[in-house]
Amino acid sequence: MSASNNNCPYINSDQKISIVFDGKKYTAFKGDTIASALLRNNIRLISRSFKYHRPRGIYTCGIEEPNGIVQILSEHNEPNTRATIKQIYEGMEIESQNRWPSLNFDLGAINNLLSPIFSAGFYYKTFMGPKGFWKKIYEPLIRKTAGLGKPPKDFRSKSTHQYHNVDIVIVGAGLSGLIAARKLIATEHDVLLIEQDSFFGGVLKNSNKIKKINGQEIKSWLEETEKLLKNAKNIRILKNCLVTSYNFTNHLIALEDKFVGKKINSNKSELTLHKIRTTHTILANGHIERFISFRNNDLPGVMLASSFEKYIHRYGVVPDANPVIFTNNSTTISLLKSLIDLGHKPAAYIDARDEKEIEKELSDCLEKNSIPFYKNSEVEGCDGNKKVQSISIRNNKNKIIKINSSMLCVSGGVNPDIHLFTQSKGLVKWDQNLLTFKPDTSFQNTITLGSVSGNYDYKKTNEEIANKLFFLKTKNEDIKIEINDTNSFKIKELWETQHEKKSNWSKSFIDLHNDVTTKDIKQAIIEGFDRIEHLKRFTTNSMGTDQGKISSINSLGIVSKLLNKKISEVGTTTYRPPYAPLSFSAIAGRSTYEFYDPQRKTPIHAWHIKKNAVFEDVGQWRRPWYFKKNNETMHQAVQRESKQTRETAGILDGSTLGKIEIKGRDALEFMNLMYTNPFTKMKPMSSRYALMLGEDGMIKDDGIVCKISDTHFISTTTSSGAPKVLADMEEYLQTEWPHFQVYVNSTTEQLTTFNISGPKSRDIMSKVFNDIDFSNEKFPFMTFKIFKYMNTEVRIMRASFTGEIGYEIYISPKHSLELWEKIFEHGRDFNLVPYGTETMHLLRAEKGYVVIGQETDGTVTPIDINFTWMIGKKKKDFIGKRSLTRSDTAREDRKQLVGIIPLDKSQFIEEGQHIVECKTLPRKIKKPIPYLGHITSSYHSPNLNHCISMALIKGGGKLMGAKFFVSTSNGTENIPVEVVSPVFIDPENKRLVS
Amino acid sequence: MILINCPYCGERDQSEFSNGGEAHVARPENSENLSDKEWGEYVFFRANPKGIFYERWVHSHGCRKWFNAVRDTSTDEILKIYKLDEKTPEPKDFSNTLKTPSGEPEVGSGNFTVKKQS
């Protein structure tokens, strides 16, 4: 039965809180965690274990909890919450996990009966056959039963990130952390003190091991310290904040829970992820107790001794008034004293150590209080129905004695919490006196203080801190620590105890979270997994969400005994961040939903919305895909837009395409090197379609180059290629040709671009810009003009991507909407139609124009797509030139660009389909079908009334008129097709240049 | 995430930079005289040593300038940063650690955390 400790200052017993656990209501106090609340109400059974579905209870009082993992039903149904950490609020609804139909009666317990089958690594040896069973039976069943909790629902995460740049971080506001912080007050350092609990203190609040500091009672010293630190200008405090990662270089990640003990307010961020860059890291994050393996050491009612002690002092609840204490070391003496001080008596004290190692203080205390004392003894096992009811003790005469009890407190030793230290790539060393690993050599600027550095002697705390922090010019404050019990740490090596009876079903656990027994370790070694990293993965030992914090060192001890090796030779597995489970919500921060990626819009975006544009994403840009009139489908819209453009005129918002200005003394030479085209003899105020290659000869980007003079060029690029083209130009200018005087700059967002084309586009342009002569003689194809208009500078280039007469208009964003609307005003009489990217793609395909990324994929050269004419033959050098004559790029059977039409004009060819020689795909494909090429673009042309496609096919240049087949996504009948020229409309370009 | 001391902007997070691979690989001048194999080595091959490595970085989310660095790839420590027009440091100026932070573990032990007992 549990009892209360009314002296606990951290629990507000005036404020009652009611919670619901598995449908039943319980009362507890403000400040309780779920675990302390349940213990207060004598609830011992909290979950069913992962594999065997064994009944489990609360084992610890902290982040290292392996059993007490629950689902929070209120709010958004958060799974896998540690009951030992989560503070309750009024009305919290909690459900236990991994059991059906109930915690008390779980059908999954059948796994426990079948446990000989489920030994270590069983999944490597089972579920192999019969054929087909994996897909239909095993996998669905395993998927259903695996996992612990159920996923959250209706949850919109709202976490934030916060950045810190400080001189010193102190991890842990326990005894050493607080003393170190006090010594740093009013020094020149910026200090960040991080504490995972809601209160300072560490061992000071979790036990009564320390009586007084500098003559002050602990409570008062803590209050004074907190006040001093809060008022210190150079010290910042973070509470409820857990450091989860220690990365390179002196970079820490910490997770702060903003709603401890409160219901989440959906208007505020619930978690803050702190990203901290520091010069020095002081690790004062303390130690974790470890257990001992014995038969049924997982029954509800078995708990770590220091956790029991923490429940008394930190949470004001004595989980059981008469527990049995089993230990192999001296740290449990303070637990014994805490119980006696509250008027409770342990039912027995079992110490594995020899008579001569046992402290006189301890034997005297036990004798004085008439507590049964078993020296040089160990617990053989415990028994009971879903809870501890009796404990079997193997006494110093090797006789088994059974006693009745409902709680067993175990202490197998103390481990410095070296997770963060090893994450920082520090080296640890085995200490034979402490029987644990402790930090040895730092790799980064790491200092360890207190129990994490292996210093268990509180009397030496002040000296340690003064020495290790001396170089920081800390304040010379002398701290006198008075302790309550014996200070010398003594321990006897004991990892597991012997079972009295040999049985297939008697289990002693080495990993509670993943249900790994000591027998599994032995089996793994027999099977040859004797390296610790192999053993970990084969048995899943320490791979749970608790990372085996209370047990992984024990497993090393057992392995060392089995292999007859020193523990330092066995080594440890690599501790990886995060230290404790970290939600994706915290990692994502605010970069979620509409804030995941910036959305770029053109200056006339609002006009597109008004005209019912349906949008598509091109990189980060929102571009009109098509404009929907009345109730038409996309197909109808695109056909309408395409037809109208070739009949009269259409206009596209092309502002997203990249624009780069290239200026300087050596601009001409630079442009000749960057592109395949020759620019030397190019006339000023003329334009040229240009290609940019990679050094491997493959097409990287295309665009139109306008030459204003030999020292001033303007390039366009593809929408998504713009940043890369600019970056590549800068790279070459800075690293390869630093002697060039050339400056490049992006003007993509400084100008809007309108592309108008169609037989009537010239008429419309003449009306809008009535000072300019648009006749063929005065404004030839591929030339441009710059002039003043609407009080700003406008550039008009005669070019088009549609094969009709067309113009590209460049104007500043401020004037863009006005000009756009003016164009429509004058275009109304000519039925000017706005069109989107789909029509743009269709119209260019009718002319056989390629799209970078559609017809090219990084493996296509200019020769492959009939662009040999774009290569300047007389140019000595340009990026990619040498690669065009490599044996592989000069092959005759390379994939080359062709057009494809179906023989039956009613059929439609799909983009991405393969060109093959067989009419029908066989039902069972026994040999690979030869791949001849694939369809790169395909559309239904409204101007020709049948499907037109562009394709890359091996040796295409010599295949005009050849007949092949194209696969479909619809069955095995391939479409008969013919290879034609990719230019489907106006192959002599009469419409374009008239 | 390491800290990189941009010679133009000062110390910044690694996430502000883009790595540019091996440094001091000059574009061959008369590539028409190179065999396909020699040219292919320039286009496709770059060194990837364990230990002292001369590489390039560009401050993409900052000044957008390129610079060079000498980094020990086994410990990720940046030994020297120098501008493109500054003198290239000699390899003898650096001690080549060729060590992982915990020293070389026994082959096959997978054990990188425990200090080797001498």
CSV table of C-alpha atoms in Angstrom, one decimal, chain A residues 56 59 66 290-294 297-298 495-496 507-522 535 539-543 546-559:
chain,number,residue,atom,x,y,z
A,56,ARG,CA,4.4,-4.4,-16.5
A,59,TYR,CA,10.0,0.9,-13.0
A,66,PRO,CA,11.1,1.3,-20.1
A,290,ARG,CA,20.9,0.3,-13.2
A,291,PHE,CA,19.0,-2.8,-12.2
A,292,ILE,CA,19.9,-6.5,-11.6
A,293,SER,CA,18.5,-9.3,-13.7
A,294,PHE,CA,16.8,-12.1,-11.8
A,297,ASN,CA,12.5,-9.0,-12.6
A,298,ASP,CA,9.8,-7.4,-14.7
A,495,TRP,CA,24.7,-8.5,-13.1
A,496,GLU,CA,22.3,-11.4,-12.8
A,507,LYS,CA,12.8,-15.4,-17.6
A,508,SER,CA,15.2,-12.8,-16.3
A,509,PHE,CA,15.2,-9.6,-18.4
A,510,ILE,CA,18.1,-7.6,-19.6
A,511,ASP,CA,16.0,-5.2,-21.6
A,512,LEU,CA,12.5,-4.5,-20.4
A,513,HIS,CA,11.5,-2.3,-23.3
A,514,ASN,CA,12.1,-4.8,-26.0
A,515,ASP,CA,11.6,-8.0,-23.9
A,516,VAL,CA,15.1,-9.2,-24.2
A,517,THR,CA,16.0,-11.9,-21.7
A,518,THR,CA,19.5,-12.9,-20.4
A,519,LYS,CA,18.9,-16.2,-22.2
A,520,ASP,CA,18.7,-14.3,-25.5
A,521,ILE,CA,22.2,-12.8,-24.9
A,522,LYS,CA,23.6,-16.2,-24.3
A,535,LEU,CA,24.7,-8.6,-30.5
A,539,THR,CA,18.8,-9.4,-29.9
A,540,THR,CA,17.4,-5.8,-30.2
A,541,ASN,CA,18.9,-5.2,-26.7
A,542,SER,CA,18.9,-1.4,-25.9
A,543,MET,CA,17.2,-0.6,-29.2
A,546,ASP,CA,14.6,4.1,-23.7
A,547,GLN,CA,17.9,3.1,-25.4
A,548,GLY,CA,18.5,0.6,-22.6
A,549,LYS,CA,19.4,3.4,-20.1
A,550,ILE,CA,19.0,1.2,-17.0
A,551,SER,CA,20.3,-2.0,-18.5
A,552,SER,CA,22.8,-1.7,-21.3
A,553,ILE,CA,25.8,-1.7,-19.1
A,554,ASN,CA,24.4,-4.8,-17.4
A,555,SER,CA,24.4,-6.6,-20.8
A,556,LEU,CA,28.0,-5.7,-21.3
A,557,GLY,CA,28.7,-7.2,-17.9
A,558,ILE,CA,26.9,-10.4,-18.8
A,559,VAL,CA,28.7,-10.6,-22.2
